[in-house]
Amino acid sequence: MSLSKVIAIANQKGGVGKTTTAINLSSALGIFEQKVLLIDADPQANATSGLGILPKNLSNSIVNLFRGDSDIELCILDTQSPNLKIIPGSIKLAEIEINIKTPHLNRLKSAVETLRNQFDYIIIDCSPSLGYLTLNSFVAADSILIPVQCEFYALDGLRKLLSTIRNIKKSYNPNLTIEGILMTMYNGQLIHNKHVVNELKLTFKDLIFKTIIKRNVNLSEAPSFGTSIFNYKISSEGSTNYLNLSQEIMNNQTSNKQKHLGKKISQILKDTQDENLITSTAKERSIDNLKEFSLKKRITIN
Ligand SMILES: Nc1ncnc2c1ncn2[C@@H]1O[C@H](COP(=O)(O)OP(=O)(O)O)[C@@H](O)[C@H]1O
Ligand SMILES: [Mg+2]
């Protein structure tokens, strides 16, 4: 049994908070003295630039791992965050995805296995697709963390993602589990945000992380300074949220919760068979609630 844990952060939807979570979860784990490697597996390389490294000027990157090069050590760079190293992303990754003739879904796994003994956590930031690169990440990972934005259509695509995970689990990676579903960009002042969270909790139960990431402008500003929330504004709510998330993940690892979660994928697929139903119930309830809300308001105004 290996000591390290490999977590892929994935959702084929773009803009749900994958990269923000990859950067700040990795940095938070580092602050708690875990040795962390962040692998940027997105051709857009946002996690790389978000940590102040310019992907353009690099001769070694994640591409070496996909090529099966043996000099992986050359690709590991230091960051400004304590205990955090990175294998930077590269736009050339997109060419690999397009030009691949015989897809080897084990490419990333082979590389990651050689690095396990050096790190406590290896975090992979996936691209917004379920293509070759992401499937490689699912094969390489021990668990998958799924960020979901608190909005009406949060469930869109989640079933497809879960069934892809199940297929990889069946054919390539029998021990693969779901680390958890992370609600992101939560705004407590919006009624519909609350409803979406309640609805998802009903459906996914303890698969939803207790920690919810609130919408926090500092989280969106930090990458333009090339650093994590902790170097940018440690006193912010975003900083607290990601510290809590990292604690929750460290606690998960010491309990046997994940084995239990892993077995539940097929049950969840059954429960969410009609995902439109769930989405529309959430929507209807929120609309009802909004009506009620405006009604009350009118009453008090009159
Ligand atoms: N909790 C948050 N509060 C405010 N803005 C956020 C938050 N999480 C992400 N963002 C912003 O939303 C956008 C999409 O987030 P990102 O992490 O890049 O998503 P993905 O990697 O899934 O495409 C970015 O501009 C990011 O700065
Ligand atoms: Mg991203």
Short mmCIF file of C-alpha atoms and ligand atoms in Angstrom, two decimals:
data_model
loop_
_atom_site.label_atom_id
_atom_site.label_comp_id
_atom_site.label_asym_id
_atom_site.label_seq_id
_atom_site.Cartn_x
_atom_site.Cartn_y
_atom_site.Cartn_z
CA MET A 1 0.00 0.00 0.00
CA SER A 2 1.33 3.39 -0.93
CA LEU A 3 1.33 6.20 1.58
CA SER A 4 0.48 9.04 -0.73
CA LYS A 5 -2.94 9.96 -2.02
CA VAL A 6 -3.64 11.02 -5.59
CA ILE A 7 -6.71 13.24 -5.99
CA ALA A 8 -7.99 14.35 -9.41
CA ILE A 9 -10.12 17.50 -9.46
CA ALA A 10 -12.60 17.08 -12.27
CA ASN A 11 -15.82 18.27 -13.84
CA GLN A 12 -16.21 18.50 -17.62
CA LYS A 13 -18.01 21.80 -17.11
CA GLY A 14 -15.70 24.81 -17.28
CA GLY A 15 -15.71 27.61 -14.74
CA VAL A 16 -16.90 25.56 -11.76
CA GLY A 17 -13.82 26.19 -9.60
CA LYS A 18 -11.52 23.26 -10.45
CA THR A 19 -8.36 25.32 -10.83
CA THR A 20 -9.16 27.60 -7.88
CA THR A 21 -9.62 24.47 -5.78
CA ALA A 22 -6.48 22.80 -7.16
CA ILE A 23 -4.29 25.80 -6.29
CA ASN A 24 -5.75 26.57 -2.88
CA LEU A 25 -6.34 23.03 -1.65
CA SER A 26 -2.75 22.11 -2.59
CA SER A 27 -1.40 25.21 -0.87
CA ALA A 28 -3.54 24.57 2.24
CA LEU A 29 -2.31 20.97 2.54
CA GLY A 30 1.23 22.34 2.26
CA ILE A 31 0.54 24.78 5.09
CA PHE A 32 -0.46 21.78 7.22
CA GLU A 33 2.99 20.33 6.47
CA GLN A 34 1.90 17.78 3.94
CA LYS A 35 4.27 17.32 1.03
CA VAL A 36 2.21 18.19 -2.02
CA LEU A 37 2.66 17.92 -5.79
CA LEU A 38 0.21 19.75 -8.03
CA ILE A 39 -0.01 18.36 -11.58
CA ASP A 40 -1.49 20.77 -14.11
CA ALA A 41 -3.22 18.49 -16.64
CA ASP A 42 -5.10 21.25 -18.46
CA PRO A 43 -3.68 22.63 -21.75
CA GLN A 44 -4.84 26.08 -20.60
CA ALA A 45 -2.28 25.80 -17.77
CA ASN A 46 -4.23 28.11 -15.46
CA ALA A 47 -2.99 26.40 -12.30
CA THR A 48 0.59 26.97 -13.47
CA SER A 49 0.17 30.68 -14.21
CA GLY A 50 -1.99 31.04 -11.10
CA LEU A 51 1.04 29.99 -9.07
CA GLY A 52 3.23 32.56 -10.79
CA ILE A 53 4.96 30.29 -13.29
CA LEU A 54 4.86 31.27 -16.96
CA PRO A 55 4.11 28.10 -18.92
CA LYS A 56 5.50 29.65 -22.14
CA ASN A 57 9.13 29.66 -21.08
CA LEU A 58 9.34 26.09 -19.86
CA SER A 59 11.13 23.31 -21.69
CA ASN A 60 9.87 20.60 -19.34
CA SER A 61 6.23 20.15 -18.42
CA ILE A 62 3.47 17.60 -18.03
CA VAL A 63 3.98 16.82 -21.72
CA ASN A 64 7.11 14.83 -20.74
CA LEU A 65 4.90 12.59 -18.59
CA PHE A 66 2.52 11.89 -21.44
CA ARG A 67 5.46 11.19 -23.77
CA GLY A 68 6.65 8.57 -21.31
CA ASP A 69 10.00 10.37 -20.70
CA SER A 70 12.10 8.99 -17.88
CA ASP A 71 13.38 12.37 -16.66
CA ILE A 72 10.23 13.31 -14.72
CA GLU A 73 12.30 14.92 -11.95
CA LEU A 74 13.21 17.71 -14.41
CA CYS A 75 9.54 18.66 -14.65
CA ILE A 76 9.04 19.24 -10.92
CA LEU A 77 9.32 22.91 -10.02
CA ASP A 78 9.27 24.73 -6.68
CA THR A 79 6.51 27.23 -5.87
CA GLN A 80 6.32 30.14 -3.41
CA SER A 81 4.02 28.06 -1.19
CA PRO A 82 5.54 25.93 1.56
CA ASN A 83 5.78 22.19 0.80
CA LEU A 84 4.15 22.66 -2.61
CA LYS A 85 5.76 21.63 -5.89
CA ILE A 86 4.23 21.67 -9.34
CA ILE A 87 4.48 19.84 -12.63
CA PRO A 88 3.49 22.70 -14.93
CA GLY A 89 0.91 22.49 -17.68
CA SER A 90 1.53 23.30 -21.32
CA ILE A 91 -0.50 24.27 -24.38
CA LYS A 92 1.37 21.45 -26.16
CA LEU A 93 -0.82 19.09 -24.17
CA ALA A 94 -3.66 19.97 -26.54
CA GLU A 95 -1.63 18.60 -29.48
CA ILE A 96 -1.11 15.35 -27.61
CA GLU A 97 -4.83 15.00 -27.15
CA ILE A 98 -5.45 15.63 -30.87
CA ASN A 99 -2.55 13.66 -32.35
CA ILE A 100 -2.76 10.58 -30.20
CA LYS A 101 -2.91 7.44 -32.34
CA THR A 102 -3.00 4.70 -29.74
CA PRO A 103 -4.46 6.10 -26.56
CA HIS A 104 -2.61 4.77 -23.52
CA LEU A 105 -4.82 5.47 -20.57
CA ASN A 106 -2.01 4.38 -18.24
CA ARG A 107 0.50 7.04 -19.33
CA LEU A 108 -0.05 9.47 -16.46
CA LYS A 109 -0.43 6.65 -13.94
CA SER A 110 2.99 5.19 -14.81
CA ALA A 111 4.60 8.57 -14.15
CA VAL A 112 2.61 9.29 -11.00
CA GLU A 113 3.49 5.92 -9.47
CA THR A 114 7.21 6.80 -9.60
CA LEU A 115 6.49 10.01 -7.62
CA ARG A 116 4.29 8.59 -4.88
CA ASN A 117 7.10 7.98 -2.42
CA GLN A 118 8.09 11.67 -2.47
CA PHE A 119 4.70 13.19 -1.63
CA ASP A 120 1.78 12.91 0.81
CA TYR A 121 -0.69 14.31 -1.71
CA ILE A 122 -0.62 14.51 -5.49
CA ILE A 123 -3.39 16.79 -6.79
CA ILE A 124 -4.30 16.76 -10.50
CA ASP A 125 -6.10 19.75 -12.03
CA CYS A 126 -8.10 18.34 -14.97
CA SER A 127 -9.24 20.09 -18.14
CA PRO A 128 -12.93 20.79 -18.76
CA SER A 129 -13.55 17.66 -20.84
CA LEU A 130 -13.88 13.92 -20.48
CA GLY A 131 -11.25 13.27 -23.14
CA TYR A 132 -7.96 11.39 -23.19
CA LEU A 133 -6.17 13.68 -20.69
CA THR A 134 -8.93 13.50 -18.09
CA LEU A 135 -9.35 9.73 -18.47
CA ASN A 136 -5.60 9.39 -17.87
CA SER A 137 -6.10 11.36 -14.65
CA PHE A 138 -8.94 9.06 -13.56
CA VAL A 139 -6.71 6.03 -14.11
CA ALA A 140 -3.85 7.63 -12.16
CA ALA A 141 -6.02 8.82 -9.25
CA ASP A 142 -7.07 7.22 -5.97
CA SER A 143 -10.07 9.52 -5.72
CA ILE A 144 -11.90 12.26 -7.55
CA LEU A 145 -12.99 15.59 -6.13
CA ILE A 146 -15.88 17.13 -8.05
CA PRO A 147 -16.40 20.89 -7.73
CA VAL A 148 -19.97 21.94 -8.48
CA GLN A 149 -21.18 25.50 -8.75
CA CYS A 150 -24.23 26.36 -6.62
CA GLU A 151 -26.65 27.06 -9.46
CA PHE A 152 -29.81 25.58 -10.96
CA TYR A 153 -27.99 23.51 -13.52
CA ALA A 154 -25.44 22.13 -11.09
CA LEU A 155 -26.54 18.59 -11.84
CA ASP A 156 -26.13 18.91 -15.59
CA GLY A 157 -23.46 16.52 -16.71
CA LEU A 158 -22.91 15.10 -13.24
CA ARG A 159 -24.45 11.78 -14.19
CA LYS A 160 -22.24 11.52 -17.25
CA LEU A 161 -19.22 12.30 -15.09
CA LEU A 162 -20.19 9.69 -12.48
CA SER A 163 -20.84 7.00 -15.07
CA THR A 164 -17.46 7.76 -16.73
CA ILE A 165 -15.82 7.39 -13.32
CA ARG A 166 -17.64 4.09 -12.83
CA ASN A 167 -16.46 2.80 -16.22
CA ILE A 168 -12.84 3.68 -15.47
CA LYS A 169 -13.23 2.04 -12.07
CA LYS A 170 -14.53 -1.15 -13.69
CA SER A 171 -11.95 -1.45 -16.45
CA TYR A 172 -8.79 0.24 -15.21
CA ASN A 173 -8.81 1.35 -11.61
CA PRO A 174 -10.88 -0.83 -9.24
CA ASN A 175 -9.92 1.15 -6.13
CA LEU A 176 -11.02 4.52 -7.50
CA THR A 177 -13.36 6.42 -5.15
CA ILE A 178 -15.14 9.76 -4.99
CA GLU A 179 -13.35 12.07 -2.58
CA GLY A 180 -16.45 14.25 -2.47
CA ILE A 181 -18.61 16.80 -4.23
CA LEU A 182 -17.56 20.35 -3.40
CA MET A 183 -20.13 23.14 -3.59
CA THR A 184 -18.38 26.27 -4.88
CA MET A 185 -19.12 29.98 -5.33
CA TYR A 186 -21.90 29.82 -2.74
CA ASN A 187 -23.74 33.04 -2.07
CA GLY A 188 -25.81 32.78 1.11
CA GLN A 189 -27.85 35.84 0.15
CA LEU A 190 -29.29 34.09 -2.87
CA ILE A 191 -32.24 31.86 -2.01
CA HIS A 192 -31.68 29.64 -5.01
CA ASN A 193 -28.10 28.92 -3.90
CA LYS A 194 -29.44 27.57 -0.60
CA HIS A 195 -31.99 25.44 -2.41
CA VAL A 196 -29.46 23.96 -4.79
CA VAL A 197 -27.28 22.96 -1.84
CA ASN A 198 -30.24 21.42 0.02
CA GLU A 199 -31.33 19.57 -3.08
CA LEU A 200 -27.86 18.18 -3.77
CA LYS A 201 -27.52 17.14 -0.12
CA LEU A 202 -30.78 15.19 -0.40
CA THR A 203 -29.50 13.40 -3.49
CA PHE A 204 -25.83 12.89 -2.70
CA LYS A 205 -25.95 12.87 1.11
CA ASP A 206 -22.53 12.47 2.73
CA LEU A 207 -20.84 12.60 -0.63
CA ILE A 208 -21.13 16.40 -0.33
CA PHE A 209 -18.23 17.96 1.59
CA LYS A 210 -19.26 19.66 4.83
CA THR A 211 -17.08 22.56 3.76
CA ILE A 212 -18.77 24.86 1.25
CA ILE A 213 -16.67 27.34 -0.72
CA LYS A 214 -18.32 30.74 -0.66
CA ARG A 215 -18.12 33.26 -3.44
CA ASN A 216 -15.20 35.43 -2.45
CA VAL A 217 -13.66 38.06 -4.69
CA ASN A 218 -10.20 37.52 -3.17
CA LEU A 219 -10.21 33.98 -4.55
CA SER A 220 -10.64 35.33 -8.07
CA GLU A 221 -8.02 38.06 -7.58
CA ALA A 222 -5.19 35.91 -6.18
CA PRO A 223 -4.23 34.17 -9.48
CA SER A 224 -3.49 37.50 -11.17
CA PHE A 225 -0.85 38.00 -8.48
CA GLY A 226 0.50 34.54 -9.28
CA THR A 227 -0.18 33.11 -5.86
CA SER A 228 -2.58 31.25 -3.60
CA ILE A 229 -5.20 32.90 -1.38
CA PHE A 230 -2.87 32.34 1.59
CA ASN A 231 -0.10 34.53 0.22
CA TYR A 232 -2.59 37.03 -1.15
CA LYS A 233 -5.12 37.49 1.68
CA ILE A 234 -4.89 34.97 4.48
CA SER A 235 -7.57 36.77 6.51
CA SER A 236 -10.22 36.26 3.81
CA GLU A 237 -13.19 33.93 3.94
CA GLY A 238 -11.85 32.09 0.89
CA SER A 239 -8.71 31.31 2.85
CA THR A 240 -10.72 29.90 5.78
CA ASN A 241 -12.89 27.82 3.42
CA TYR A 242 -9.91 26.14 1.75
CA LEU A 243 -8.13 25.52 5.06
CA ASN A 244 -11.31 23.79 6.27
CA LEU A 245 -11.53 21.73 3.08
CA SER A 246 -7.95 20.53 3.46
CA GLN A 247 -8.66 19.49 7.07
CA GLU A 248 -11.76 17.63 5.99
CA ILE A 249 -9.74 15.75 3.36
CA MET A 250 -6.98 14.90 5.84
CA ASN A 251 -9.64 13.61 8.27
CA ASN A 252 -11.26 11.55 5.51
CA GLN A 253 -8.01 9.77 4.99
CA THR A 254 -7.83 8.65 8.58
CA SER A 255 -11.39 7.30 8.56
CA ASN A 256 -12.68 4.54 6.32
CA LYS A 257 -15.30 6.82 4.85
CA GLN A 258 -14.00 6.63 1.32
CA LYS A 259 -14.37 2.92 0.82
CA HIS A 260 -17.99 3.37 1.67
CA LEU A 261 -18.35 6.31 -0.71
CA GLY A 262 -16.71 4.44 -3.56
CA LYS A 263 -19.30 1.70 -3.46
CA LYS A 264 -22.12 4.16 -3.76
CA ILE A 265 -21.53 5.34 -7.32
CA SER A 266 -24.02 2.89 -8.86
CA GLN A 267 -26.61 3.70 -6.21
CA ILE A 268 -26.23 7.39 -6.91
CA LEU A 269 -26.61 6.78 -10.62
CA LYS A 270 -29.86 4.99 -9.86
CA ASP A 271 -31.07 7.75 -7.56
CA THR A 272 -30.35 10.44 -10.11
CA GLN A 273 -31.70 8.57 -13.11
CA ASP A 274 -33.92 11.47 -13.95
CA GLU A 275 -31.52 14.29 -13.36
CA ASN A 276 -33.82 16.77 -15.10
CA LEU A 277 -36.47 15.97 -12.54
CA ILE A 278 -34.14 16.89 -9.72
CA THR A 279 -32.96 20.04 -11.40
CA SER A 280 -36.50 21.13 -12.17
CA THR A 281 -37.72 20.36 -8.64
CA ALA A 282 -34.96 22.54 -7.29
CA LYS A 283 -35.93 25.21 -9.74
CA GLU A 284 -39.65 25.02 -8.99
CA ARG A 285 -39.07 25.12 -5.27
CA SER A 286 -36.83 28.11 -5.60
CA ILE A 287 -39.34 29.91 -7.77
CA ASP A 288 -42.09 29.13 -5.25
CA ASN A 289 -39.87 30.44 -2.57
CA LEU A 290 -39.07 33.58 -4.49
CA LYS A 291 -42.80 34.18 -5.02
CA GLU A 292 -43.42 33.71 -1.34
CA PHE A 293 -40.55 36.01 -0.59
CA SER A 294 -41.78 38.82 -2.83
CA LEU A 295 -45.29 38.32 -1.49
CA LYS A 296 -44.10 38.79 2.06
CA LYS A 297 -42.14 41.81 0.99
CA ARG A 298 -45.17 43.36 -0.65
CA ILE A 299 -47.23 42.75 2.45
CA THR A 300 -44.73 44.51 4.63
CA ILE A 301 -44.39 47.37 2.18
CA ASN A 302 -48.15 47.88 1.89
N1 LIG B 1 -15.21 30.81 -4.60
C1 LIG B 1 -15.04 31.68 -5.61
N2 LIG B 1 -15.37 32.97 -5.45
C2 LIG B 1 -15.22 33.86 -6.46
N3 LIG B 1 -14.73 33.56 -7.67
C3 LIG B 1 -14.36 32.27 -7.89
C4 LIG B 1 -14.49 31.28 -6.88
N4 LIG B 1 -14.05 30.09 -7.39
C5 LIG B 1 -13.66 30.34 -8.67
N5 LIG B 1 -13.85 31.65 -8.98
C6 LIG B 1 -13.60 32.31 -10.27
O1 LIG B 1 -14.43 31.69 -11.25
C7 LIG B 1 -13.74 31.50 -12.47
C8 LIG B 1 -13.69 30.01 -12.82
O2 LIG B 1 -12.95 29.32 -11.81
P1 LIG B 1 -11.86 28.22 -12.16
O3 LIG B 1 -11.30 27.75 -10.88
O4 LIG B 1 -10.90 28.73 -13.18
O5 LIG B 1 -12.79 27.11 -12.80
P2 LIG B 1 -12.42 25.82 -13.74
O6 LIG B 1 -11.01 25.46 -13.48
O7 LIG B 1 -13.41 24.78 -13.31
O8 LIG B 1 -12.67 26.27 -15.15
C9 LIG B 1 -12.37 32.10 -12.27
O9 LIG B 1 -12.37 33.42 -12.75
C10 LIG B 1 -12.18 32.08 -10.76
O10 LIG B 1 -11.31 33.10 -10.33
MG MG B 2 -9.37 25.19 -14.83
#
